[in-house]
Amino acid sequence: MANWIDLGRMMSVNAAKWPDATSLADARRSFTYGQTEERTSRLASALVGLGLGKGDKVAALLENNTQIVEAYIAAAKAGLVLVPVNFRLVAPEVRHILEFGDVKAVITETEFAPVIEEIRRSLPDLAASVCVGPPREGHHEYEAFLASGSPAGPGVQVRPSDPWIMLFTSGTTGQPKGVVRSHESYTAFYLINGIDFRFHRHEVCMNVMPLCHVNSTFFTLNVLYLGGKVYVHPARSFRPEEVFGIIARERITFISLVPTHYQVMLGVSAEERARHDLTSIDKLLCSSAPVRREVKLGIYEMFPGVKLYEGYGSTEAGIVTTLLPDEQLDHLGAIGRESSGTDFIRILDENQEPVPVGQVGELYSRSPMMFSEYYKMPEKTAQSFAGEWFTARDMARQDEQGYFYIVDRKDNMIITGGEKVYPTEVESVLGAHPAVYDCAVIGLPHPKWGDQVTAVVVLKQGRTATPAELMEHCKDRVAGYKRPREVILIPDADMPRTATGKILHRILRERLAGR
């Protein structure tokens, strides 16, 4: 029987082989593999010392920093399940995730500690909070907590099939759902990505994408698995001139970004870019949305000789397809073909029957070996779900060469700046306003963000509300990236609906996209 080596054990291996090689760095400090091995072993021991046992959940409400990477590794060593929480969420959203995920402890930082303090009384199972930053009442101070653990580690036996990470993603109803991924599922992807991307131990990855996202768990941690260096950059601080400077100073070889990032970088003058030595960049990944031809050409001009990859996947299924460097300009708009060595893609109709190549069908993802995940649902339902087909509900077509092209998003998902927004969640917030009769949230094209979150609202008869008032209503109820950037007021007669009264989001997008 195969015995996959998880990241916790691989870090121990790398520390033994290259103890003085840099593993983690940010703008303030850096750590070698030897130091990271000791720090994560101590953190794992300290977490177990709280009374946590195998399979217990530990949340990480942190911006991008070295501590959240340490939390991933420590959880792997301790047999715990890490629950990374999007730092952009507001208190009610965070509480839902911690409650839904049965979280026993949380690692946070000074900026977000008030959120934990606000919701803690309503979470009786939350036994402890560890806070990065100055000492704070009601929280363990991170460095002191870490130092209290044993450098020998917790001595927990971790199996490849054990759960490691519980990521939250919105389903078709807009409510976040927990997806638990095992150690072996990640190890398999690290090996596949290592082959596809030709990662090696001299790789220097700059992490810009939020470390609470699946993208970072697949690529940033992949570089650590193979013995490379990770430089962590704040996700909310993407200033292109600063990024160019970091690339030159740290000799960055790989970055994973979304189209918005590349468009911002291309907005910098060629003269300014020429001030920085960007020749260390060997490969780049773009995901979350298709890349237009002119953007690709701009990337090639900005980073001559770069190997550009595009990826399609999901939190639940992982990497599904990859468009390789030699396919970029010949297959514009494609998301790639079937991933290396996997049996991921089939086009099926609603009866699970294959659809002929070239026709539009639903894109289903399947991986018996790697998809050892589950949703938090009744046991009987979970058992029937295990090993079965999972649908991302994206409409796609396949050409005669086997390349897939996303046609439409069946559930009206909005992607703004790489972040996914589900209309139902925002609509429920707007619908709670006393003046709102009905509303629809759609994504309209935006040159920088990809999609702009836009609300189309029908007011109740006799009630008034301005667009500004409705946007203010959303301010403390949903995360900033989910809030409407524009509110359009229309009469009910202009709201397109089905015969049963359901709003037709697609028609609204078509009407308003060309304004």
Coordinates of C-alpha atoms in Angstrom, one line a residue:
M1 CA 0.0 0.0 0.0
A2 CA 1.3 3.5 -0.9
N3 CA 2.3 5.7 2.0
W4 CA 2.0 9.3 0.8
I5 CA 4.4 11.7 2.7
D6 CA 2.4 14.6 4.0
L7 CA 3.7 18.2 4.2
G8 CA 4.4 17.9 7.9
R9 CA 6.8 15.0 7.4
M10 CA 8.2 16.4 4.2
M11 CA 9.2 19.6 6.0
S12 CA 11.2 17.4 8.5
V13 CA 12.9 15.7 5.5
N14 CA 13.7 19.0 3.9
A15 CA 15.1 20.4 7.2
A16 CA 17.4 17.4 7.5
K17 CA 18.6 17.7 3.9
W18 CA 18.9 21.5 3.7
P19 CA 18.7 23.0 7.3
D20 CA 20.3 26.3 6.3
A21 CA 18.3 26.9 3.1
T22 CA 15.6 29.6 3.4
S23 CA 12.1 28.3 3.5
L24 CA 9.9 31.3 4.5
A25 CA 10.3 35.0 4.2
D26 CA 8.4 38.2 4.2
A27 CA 9.3 41.9 4.2
R28 CA 10.5 41.8 7.9
R29 CA 12.2 38.4 8.4
S30 CA 13.1 35.0 7.0
F31 CA 13.4 31.5 8.4
T32 CA 15.5 28.5 7.3
Y33 CA 14.1 25.0 6.9
G34 CA 15.8 24.1 10.2
Q35 CA 14.1 27.0 12.0
T36 CA 10.7 26.4 10.3
E37 CA 10.9 22.7 11.3
E38 CA 11.5 23.7 15.0
R39 CA 8.9 26.5 15.0
T40 CA 6.1 24.3 13.4
S41 CA 6.9 21.4 15.7
R42 CA 6.6 23.7 18.7
L43 CA 3.3 25.1 17.4
A44 CA 1.9 21.7 16.8
S45 CA 2.9 20.6 20.3
A46 CA 1.4 23.7 21.9
L47 CA -1.9 23.2 20.0
V48 CA -2.1 19.6 21.2
G49 CA -1.3 20.9 24.7
L50 CA -4.6 22.8 24.6
G51 CA -6.3 19.5 24.7
L52 CA -7.0 19.2 21.0
G53 CA -7.0 15.7 19.5
K54 CA -6.7 14.3 16.0
G55 CA -9.3 15.6 13.6
D56 CA -10.1 18.7 15.8
K57 CA -10.5 21.9 13.8
V58 CA -8.2 25.0 14.2
A59 CA -9.2 28.2 12.4
A60 CA -6.7 30.7 11.0
L61 CA -8.1 34.2 10.6
L62 CA -5.0 35.8 9.3
E63 CA -3.8 38.0 6.4
N64 CA -1.0 36.7 4.3
N65 CA 2.0 36.2 6.7
T66 CA 4.5 33.6 7.7
Q67 CA 2.3 32.5 10.6
I68 CA -0.5 31.2 8.5
V69 CA 2.0 29.0 6.6
E70 CA 3.3 27.8 9.9
A71 CA -0.3 27.0 10.9
Y72 CA -0.8 24.8 7.9
I73 CA 2.4 22.9 8.6
A74 CA 1.7 22.6 12.3
A75 CA -1.7 21.2 11.7
A76 CA -0.2 18.6 9.4
K77 CA 2.2 17.6 12.2
A78 CA -0.5 17.4 14.9
G79 CA -3.2 15.6 12.9
L80 CA -5.4 18.7 13.2
V81 CA -7.7 20.1 10.5
L82 CA -6.8 23.7 9.6
V83 CA -9.8 26.0 8.7
P84 CA -8.5 29.1 6.9
V85 CA -11.0 31.9 7.1
N86 CA -11.1 34.7 4.6
F87 CA -9.9 37.8 6.4
R88 CA -12.3 40.0 4.4
L89 CA -15.3 38.5 6.0
V90 CA -17.3 40.4 8.7
A91 CA -18.2 39.0 12.1
P92 CA -21.5 37.2 11.3
E93 CA -19.8 35.4 8.3
V94 CA -16.8 34.4 10.5
R95 CA -19.1 33.1 13.2
H96 CA -21.0 31.0 10.7
I97 CA -17.8 29.3 9.5
L98 CA -16.4 28.7 13.0
E99 CA -19.8 27.3 14.2
F100 CA -20.4 25.3 11.1
G101 CA -16.9 23.9 11.2
D102 CA -16.9 22.9 14.9
V103 CA -13.7 24.9 15.4
K104 CA -12.0 24.4 18.8
A105 CA -9.3 27.0 18.6
V106 CA -8.4 30.0 16.4
I107 CA -5.1 31.7 15.4
T108 CA -5.7 35.3 14.5
E109 CA -3.8 38.7 14.6
T110 CA -4.3 42.1 16.3
E111 CA -6.4 43.5 13.4
F112 CA -8.9 40.7 13.5
A113 CA -8.9 39.9 17.2
P114 CA -12.0 42.2 17.8
V115 CA -14.0 40.0 15.4
I116 CA -13.2 36.9 17.5
E117 CA -13.9 38.8 20.7
E118 CA -17.3 39.9 19.3
I119 CA -18.5 36.4 18.4
R120 CA -16.7 34.3 21.0
R121 CA -19.6 34.2 23.5
S122 CA -21.8 32.7 20.9
L123 CA -19.3 29.9 20.2
P124 CA -19.1 27.7 23.3
D125 CA -16.9 25.1 21.6
L126 CA -14.2 27.7 20.9
A127 CA -11.8 26.9 23.7
A128 CA -8.8 29.1 22.9
S129 CA -7.5 32.0 20.7
V130 CA -3.9 32.6 19.8
C131 CA -3.1 36.1 18.6
V132 CA -0.1 37.3 16.5
G133 CA 1.0 40.7 17.8
P134 CA 1.3 42.4 21.2
P135 CA -0.2 40.6 24.2
R136 CA -4.0 40.9 24.3
E137 CA -6.4 39.9 27.1
G138 CA -8.2 36.7 26.3
H139 CA -5.7 35.5 23.8
H140 CA -2.4 33.5 23.9
E141 CA 0.4 35.6 22.5
Y142 CA 1.6 33.8 19.4
E143 CA 5.4 33.7 19.9
A144 CA 5.1 32.8 23.6
F145 CA 2.5 30.1 22.8
L146 CA 4.8 28.7 20.1
A147 CA 7.8 28.7 22.5
S148 CA 5.8 26.7 25.0
G149 CA 5.6 23.7 22.7
S150 CA 8.2 21.0 22.4
P151 CA 10.7 21.2 19.5
A152 CA 10.4 17.4 19.2
G153 CA 6.8 17.8 18.0
P154 CA 3.6 16.3 19.3
G155 CA 4.3 12.7 18.4
V156 CA 1.0 12.2 16.7
Q157 CA 0.6 9.4 14.1
V158 CA -0.8 11.0 10.9
R159 CA -2.1 8.8 8.1
P160 CA -2.3 9.8 4.4
S161 CA -6.1 9.5 4.5
D162 CA -6.5 11.8 7.5
P163 CA -8.2 15.1 6.9
W164 CA -5.8 18.1 6.9
I165 CA -7.6 21.3 5.5
M166 CA -11.2 22.4 5.6
L167 CA -11.7 25.1 3.0
F168 CA -15.0 27.0 2.8
T169 CA -16.6 27.8 -0.5
S170 CA -20.1 29.1 -1.5
G171 CA -22.5 26.6 -2.9
T172 CA -25.4 27.3 -5.3
T173 CA -27.4 28.7 -2.4
G174 CA -24.7 31.2 -1.5
Q175 CA -24.1 29.7 2.0
P176 CA -20.5 28.7 2.6
K177 CA -19.9 24.9 2.6
G178 CA -16.9 23.2 4.2
V179 CA -14.8 21.0 1.9
V180 CA -12.4 18.8 3.8
R181 CA -9.3 17.6 1.9
S182 CA -7.0 14.8 3.0
H183 CA -3.2 14.7 3.2
E184 CA -3.0 12.2 0.3
S185 CA -5.1 14.4 -1.9
Y186 CA -2.7 17.3 -1.6
T187 CA 0.4 15.1 -1.9
A188 CA -0.9 13.7 -5.2
F189 CA -1.5 17.3 -6.5
Y190 CA 1.9 18.4 -5.4
L191 CA 3.5 15.6 -7.5
I192 CA 1.2 16.4 -10.5
N193 CA 1.8 20.1 -10.2
G194 CA 5.5 19.5 -9.7
I195 CA 5.6 17.7 -13.0
D196 CA 3.4 20.1 -15.0
F197 CA 5.1 23.2 -13.7
R198 CA 8.6 21.7 -13.4
F199 CA 8.9 22.9 -9.8
H200 CA 12.2 22.3 -8.1
R201 CA 14.1 23.0 -4.8
H202 CA 15.6 26.2 -6.2
E203 CA 12.2 27.7 -6.9
V204 CA 11.4 31.1 -5.2
C205 CA 7.6 31.6 -5.0
M206 CA 6.1 34.9 -4.3
N207 CA 2.7 34.3 -2.6
V208 CA 0.3 37.1 -3.4
M209 CA -3.1 35.3 -3.5
P210 CA -4.8 35.0 -0.2
L211 CA -3.4 32.0 1.8
C212 CA -7.0 31.2 2.8
H213 CA -7.7 30.2 -0.8
V214 CA -7.3 26.8 -2.4
N215 CA -4.9 28.3 -5.0
S216 CA -2.3 29.0 -2.4
T217 CA -2.6 25.6 -0.8
F218 CA -2.0 24.0 -4.1
F219 CA 0.9 26.1 -5.4
T220 CA 2.6 28.0 -2.5
L221 CA 2.7 24.9 -0.2
N222 CA 3.8 22.9 -3.2
V223 CA 7.0 24.8 -3.4
L224 CA 7.7 24.2 0.2
Y225 CA 7.0 20.5 -0.3
L226 CA 9.7 20.4 -2.9
G227 CA 12.3 22.3 -0.8
G228 CA 12.0 25.8 -2.4
K229 CA 11.6 29.2 -0.9
V230 CA 8.3 31.1 -0.3
Y231 CA 8.1 34.9 0.0
V232 CA 4.8 35.9 1.5
H233 CA 3.3 39.2 0.4
P234 CA 0.1 40.8 1.9
A235 CA -2.9 40.0 -0.3
R236 CA -4.4 43.5 0.2
S237 CA -1.2 45.3 -0.8
F238 CA -0.8 44.8 -4.5
R239 CA 1.2 47.8 -5.6
P240 CA 2.8 46.8 -8.9
E241 CA 6.0 49.0 -8.5
E242 CA 6.5 47.3 -5.1
V243 CA 6.0 43.9 -6.5
F244 CA 8.5 44.6 -9.3
G245 CA 11.0 45.6 -6.6
I246 CA 10.4 42.4 -4.7
I247 CA 10.8 40.3 -7.8
A248 CA 14.2 41.9 -8.5
R249 CA 15.4 41.8 -4.9
E250 CA 14.3 38.3 -4.0
R251 CA 14.9 36.8 -7.5
I252 CA 11.4 35.5 -7.6
T253 CA 10.9 32.6 -10.1
F254 CA 7.2 31.9 -9.8
I255 CA 4.0 33.8 -9.0
S256 CA 0.3 32.8 -9.2
L257 CA -2.0 35.7 -10.0
V258 CA -5.5 36.5 -11.4
P259 CA -6.1 38.6 -14.6
T260 CA -6.7 41.7 -12.5
H261 CA -3.2 41.6 -11.1
Y262 CA -1.7 41.3 -14.6
Q263 CA -3.8 44.2 -15.9
V264 CA -2.6 46.4 -13.0
M265 CA 1.0 45.5 -13.7
L266 CA 0.6 46.3 -17.4
G267 CA -0.7 49.7 -16.4
V268 CA 2.8 50.6 -15.2
S269 CA 4.8 52.4 -17.9
A270 CA 7.5 50.5 -19.7
E271 CA 10.1 53.0 -18.4
E272 CA 9.1 52.3 -14.8
R273 CA 9.2 48.5 -15.3
A274 CA 12.7 48.9 -16.9
R275 CA 14.0 50.1 -13.6
H276 CA 13.7 46.6 -12.2
D277 CA 15.4 43.4 -13.2
L278 CA 12.5 41.0 -13.8
T279 CA 14.6 38.3 -15.6
S280 CA 14.4 35.9 -12.7
I281 CA 10.7 35.1 -13.4
D282 CA 10.6 31.7 -15.1
K283 CA 6.9 30.9 -14.9
L284 CA 3.6 32.5 -14.1
L285 CA 0.1 31.1 -13.4
C286 CA -3.1 32.9 -14.2
S287 CA -6.4 31.5 -12.9
S288 CA -10.0 32.4 -11.9
A289 CA -10.9 34.0 -15.3
P290 CA -9.8 33.7 -18.9
V291 CA -6.9 35.9 -20.1
R292 CA -7.5 38.0 -23.2
R293 CA -4.9 37.8 -26.0
E294 CA -3.7 41.4 -25.5
V295 CA -3.1 40.7 -21.9
K296 CA -1.1 37.6 -22.7
L297 CA 1.0 39.5 -25.2
G298 CA 1.6 42.2 -22.6
I299 CA 2.7 39.5 -20.1
Y300 CA 5.2 38.1 -22.6
E301 CA 6.6 41.6 -23.2
M302 CA 6.8 42.3 -19.5
F303 CA 8.5 39.0 -18.7
P304 CA 10.4 37.9 -21.9
G305 CA 10.7 34.1 -22.2
V306 CA 8.2 33.4 -19.4
K307 CA 6.3 30.1 -19.3
L308 CA 2.7 31.1 -18.8
Y309 CA 0.1 28.6 -17.4
E310 CA -3.6 28.9 -17.0
G311 CA -5.5 26.7 -14.6
Y312 CA -9.1 25.7 -14.0
G313 CA -10.4 23.9 -10.9
S314 CA -12.4 24.3 -7.8
T315 CA -12.0 24.0 -4.0
E316 CA -13.8 20.7 -4.1
A317 CA -12.1 19.0 -7.0
G318 CA -8.7 20.7 -7.1
I319 CA -6.9 21.3 -10.4
V320 CA -9.0 20.0 -13.2
T321 CA -7.3 21.4 -16.4
T322 CA -4.1 23.3 -17.1
L323 CA -3.4 25.2 -20.3
L324 CA 0.4 24.8 -20.8
P325 CA 2.9 27.4 -22.0
D326 CA 3.1 26.1 -25.6
E327 CA -0.8 26.2 -25.9
Q328 CA -1.4 29.8 -24.8
L329 CA -1.8 31.7 -28.1
D330 CA -3.0 28.8 -30.2
H331 CA -6.0 28.0 -27.9
L332 CA -7.2 31.4 -26.7
G333 CA -10.1 31.1 -24.2
A334 CA -9.4 27.4 -23.5
I335 CA -8.9 26.2 -20.0
G336 CA -6.8 23.2 -21.1
R337 CA -7.3 19.6 -21.5
E338 CA -7.5 16.8 -19.0
S339 CA -4.9 17.1 -16.2
S340 CA -1.8 14.9 -16.2
G341 CA -2.4 11.3 -15.2
T342 CA -5.9 11.9 -13.9
D343 CA -9.4 10.9 -15.0
F344 CA -11.0 14.2 -14.2
I345 CA -13.1 15.4 -17.0
R346 CA -16.2 14.0 -18.6
I347 CA -19.0 16.0 -20.3
L348 CA -22.3 14.6 -19.1
D349 CA -26.0 15.4 -19.4
E350 CA -28.5 15.4 -16.5
N351 CA -28.7 11.6 -16.8
Q352 CA -25.0 11.3 -16.4
E353 CA -24.7 10.2 -20.0
P354 CA -21.7 11.4 -22.1
V355 CA -22.4 14.4 -24.4
P356 CA -20.8 14.3 -27.9
V357 CA -17.6 16.2 -28.2
G358 CA -18.3 19.8 -29.3
Q359 CA -21.7 20.0 -27.7
V360 CA -22.3 22.0 -24.6
G361 CA -22.8 20.0 -21.4
E362 CA -22.1 20.3 -17.7
L363 CA -18.5 20.0 -16.6
Y364 CA -18.1 17.2 -14.1
S365 CA -15.0 16.5 -12.1
R366 CA -14.1 13.1 -10.8
S367 CA -11.1 11.8 -9.0
P368 CA -11.6 8.6 -6.9
M369 CA -8.0 8.8 -5.5
M370 CA -7.7 12.5 -4.8
F371 CA -11.3 13.5 -4.0
S372 CA -11.3 12.1 -0.5
E373 CA -13.3 15.1 0.6
Y374 CA -16.7 15.6 2.0
Y375 CA -19.2 18.3 2.9
K376 CA -20.6 18.6 6.4
M377 CA -23.9 16.9 5.9
P378 CA -26.0 14.1 7.4
E379 CA -24.0 10.8 7.5
K380 CA -26.2 9.0 5.1
T381 CA -25.9 11.8 2.5
A382 CA -22.2 12.0 3.0
Q383 CA -21.8 8.2 2.4
S384 CA -23.8 8.3 -0.8
F385 CA -21.8 11.3 -2.0
A386 CA -18.4 9.8 -1.4
G387 CA -16.7 8.6 -4.6
E388 CA -19.6 9.9 -6.8
W389 CA -19.6 12.6 -9.4
F390 CA -19.3 16.2 -8.3
T391 CA -20.5 19.1 -10.5
A392 CA -19.0 22.5 -10.6
R393 CA -22.1 23.6 -12.5
D394 CA -20.0 25.4 -15.1
M395 CA -21.2 25.1 -18.7
A396 CA -18.5 24.1 -21.1
R397 CA -17.8 22.9 -24.6
Q398 CA -15.0 20.7 -25.8
D399 CA -13.4 21.1 -29.3
E400 CA -12.2 18.3 -31.5
Q401 CA -8.7 18.5 -30.1
G402 CA -10.0 17.9 -26.6
Y403 CA -9.6 21.5 -25.2
F404 CA -12.3 22.8 -22.9
Y405 CA -13.9 26.2 -23.1
I406 CA -16.2 27.6 -20.3
V407 CA -19.4 28.9 -21.9
D408 CA -21.3 30.2 -19.0
R409 CA -21.7 30.0 -15.2
K410 CA -24.9 28.1 -14.5
D411 CA -25.5 29.6 -11.1
N412 CA -24.6 33.2 -12.0
M413 CA -21.4 33.3 -9.9
I414 CA -19.6 36.6 -10.0
I415 CA -15.8 36.8 -10.0
T416 CA -14.5 40.2 -9.0
G417 CA -10.7 40.6 -8.6
G418 CA -10.3 36.9 -8.3
E419 CA -12.9 36.6 -5.5
K420 CA -16.1 34.6 -6.0
V421 CA -19.4 36.3 -5.1
Y422 CA -22.7 34.4 -5.1
P423 CA -25.7 36.7 -5.8
T424 CA -28.0 34.9 -3.4
E425 CA -26.0 36.0 -0.4
V426 CA -25.9 39.6 -1.3
E427 CA -29.5 39.6 -2.4
S428 CA -30.6 38.3 1.0
V429 CA -28.8 41.3 2.6
L430 CA -30.4 43.8 0.2
G431 CA -33.8 42.2 0.5
A432 CA -33.7 42.8 4.3
H433 CA -33.8 46.6 3.7
P434 CA -37.3 47.8 4.5
A435 CA -37.7 49.7 1.3
V436 CA -36.6 46.8 -1.0
Y437 CA -39.3 44.8 -2.8
D438 CA -37.1 42.6 -4.9
C439 CA -33.6 42.6 -6.2
A440 CA -31.1 40.8 -8.4
V441 CA -27.3 40.9 -8.1
I442 CA -25.3 40.4 -11.3
G443 CA -21.8 40.8 -12.5
L444 CA -21.2 43.4 -15.2
P445 CA -17.9 43.7 -17.2
H446 CA -15.2 45.8 -15.5
P447 CA -11.8 46.6 -17.1
K448 CA -9.9 46.1 -13.8
W449 CA -11.9 43.7 -11.7
G450 CA -13.3 41.4 -14.3
D451 CA -16.8 41.6 -12.9
Q452 CA -18.4 44.5 -11.1
V453 CA -20.9 43.5 -8.4
T454 CA -24.1 45.3 -9.5
A455 CA -27.5 45.3 -7.8
V456 CA -30.7 45.8 -9.7
V457 CA -33.4 46.8 -7.2
V458 CA -37.2 47.2 -7.2
L459 CA -38.5 49.3 -4.3
K460 CA -41.8 48.8 -2.5
Q461 CA -44.6 51.0 -3.5
G462 CA -44.7 54.1 -1.4
R463 CA -41.1 53.6 -0.1
T464 CA -38.0 55.5 -1.1
A465 CA -34.3 54.7 -0.9
T466 CA -31.3 56.0 -2.8
P467 CA -28.6 53.8 -4.3
A468 CA -26.1 55.3 -1.8
E469 CA -28.4 54.2 1.1
L470 CA -28.7 50.7 -0.2
M471 CA -24.9 50.4 -0.6
E472 CA -24.4 51.7 2.9
H473 CA -26.9 49.1 4.1
C474 CA -24.6 46.4 2.9
K475 CA -21.5 47.9 4.5
D476 CA -21.3 45.9 7.8
R477 CA -23.3 42.9 6.6
V478 CA -21.1 41.4 3.9
A479 CA -17.4 41.5 3.1
G480 CA -16.2 44.5 1.1
Y481 CA -15.6 42.6 -2.2
K482 CA -19.2 41.3 -2.1
R483 CA -20.8 44.7 -1.8
P484 CA -22.5 46.3 -4.8
R485 CA -20.4 48.9 -6.5
E486 CA -23.5 50.2 -8.3
V487 CA -27.3 50.0 -7.5
I488 CA -29.7 50.4 -10.3
L489 CA -33.4 51.2 -9.4
I490 CA -36.0 49.9 -11.9
P491 CA -39.8 49.4 -11.8
D492 CA -41.1 45.9 -11.2
A493 CA -42.5 45.7 -14.7
D494 CA -38.9 46.0 -16.1
M495 CA -37.6 43.1 -14.0
P496 CA -37.3 40.1 -16.3
R497 CA -38.9 37.0 -14.9
T498 CA -39.8 33.4 -15.7
A499 CA -43.5 32.3 -15.8
T500 CA -43.1 31.3 -12.2
G501 CA -41.8 34.7 -11.1
K502 CA -38.1 33.9 -10.9
I503 CA -35.7 36.7 -11.9
L504 CA -33.7 36.0 -15.1
H505 CA -30.2 37.2 -14.2
R506 CA -28.9 36.4 -17.7
I507 CA -31.4 38.8 -19.3
L508 CA -30.4 41.5 -16.9
R509 CA -26.7 41.1 -17.7
E510 CA -27.5 41.2 -21.4
R511 CA -29.5 44.4 -21.0
L512 CA -27.0 46.2 -18.9
A513 CA -23.7 45.0 -20.2
G514 CA -23.6 47.3 -23.2
R515 CA -24.5 50.5 -21.4

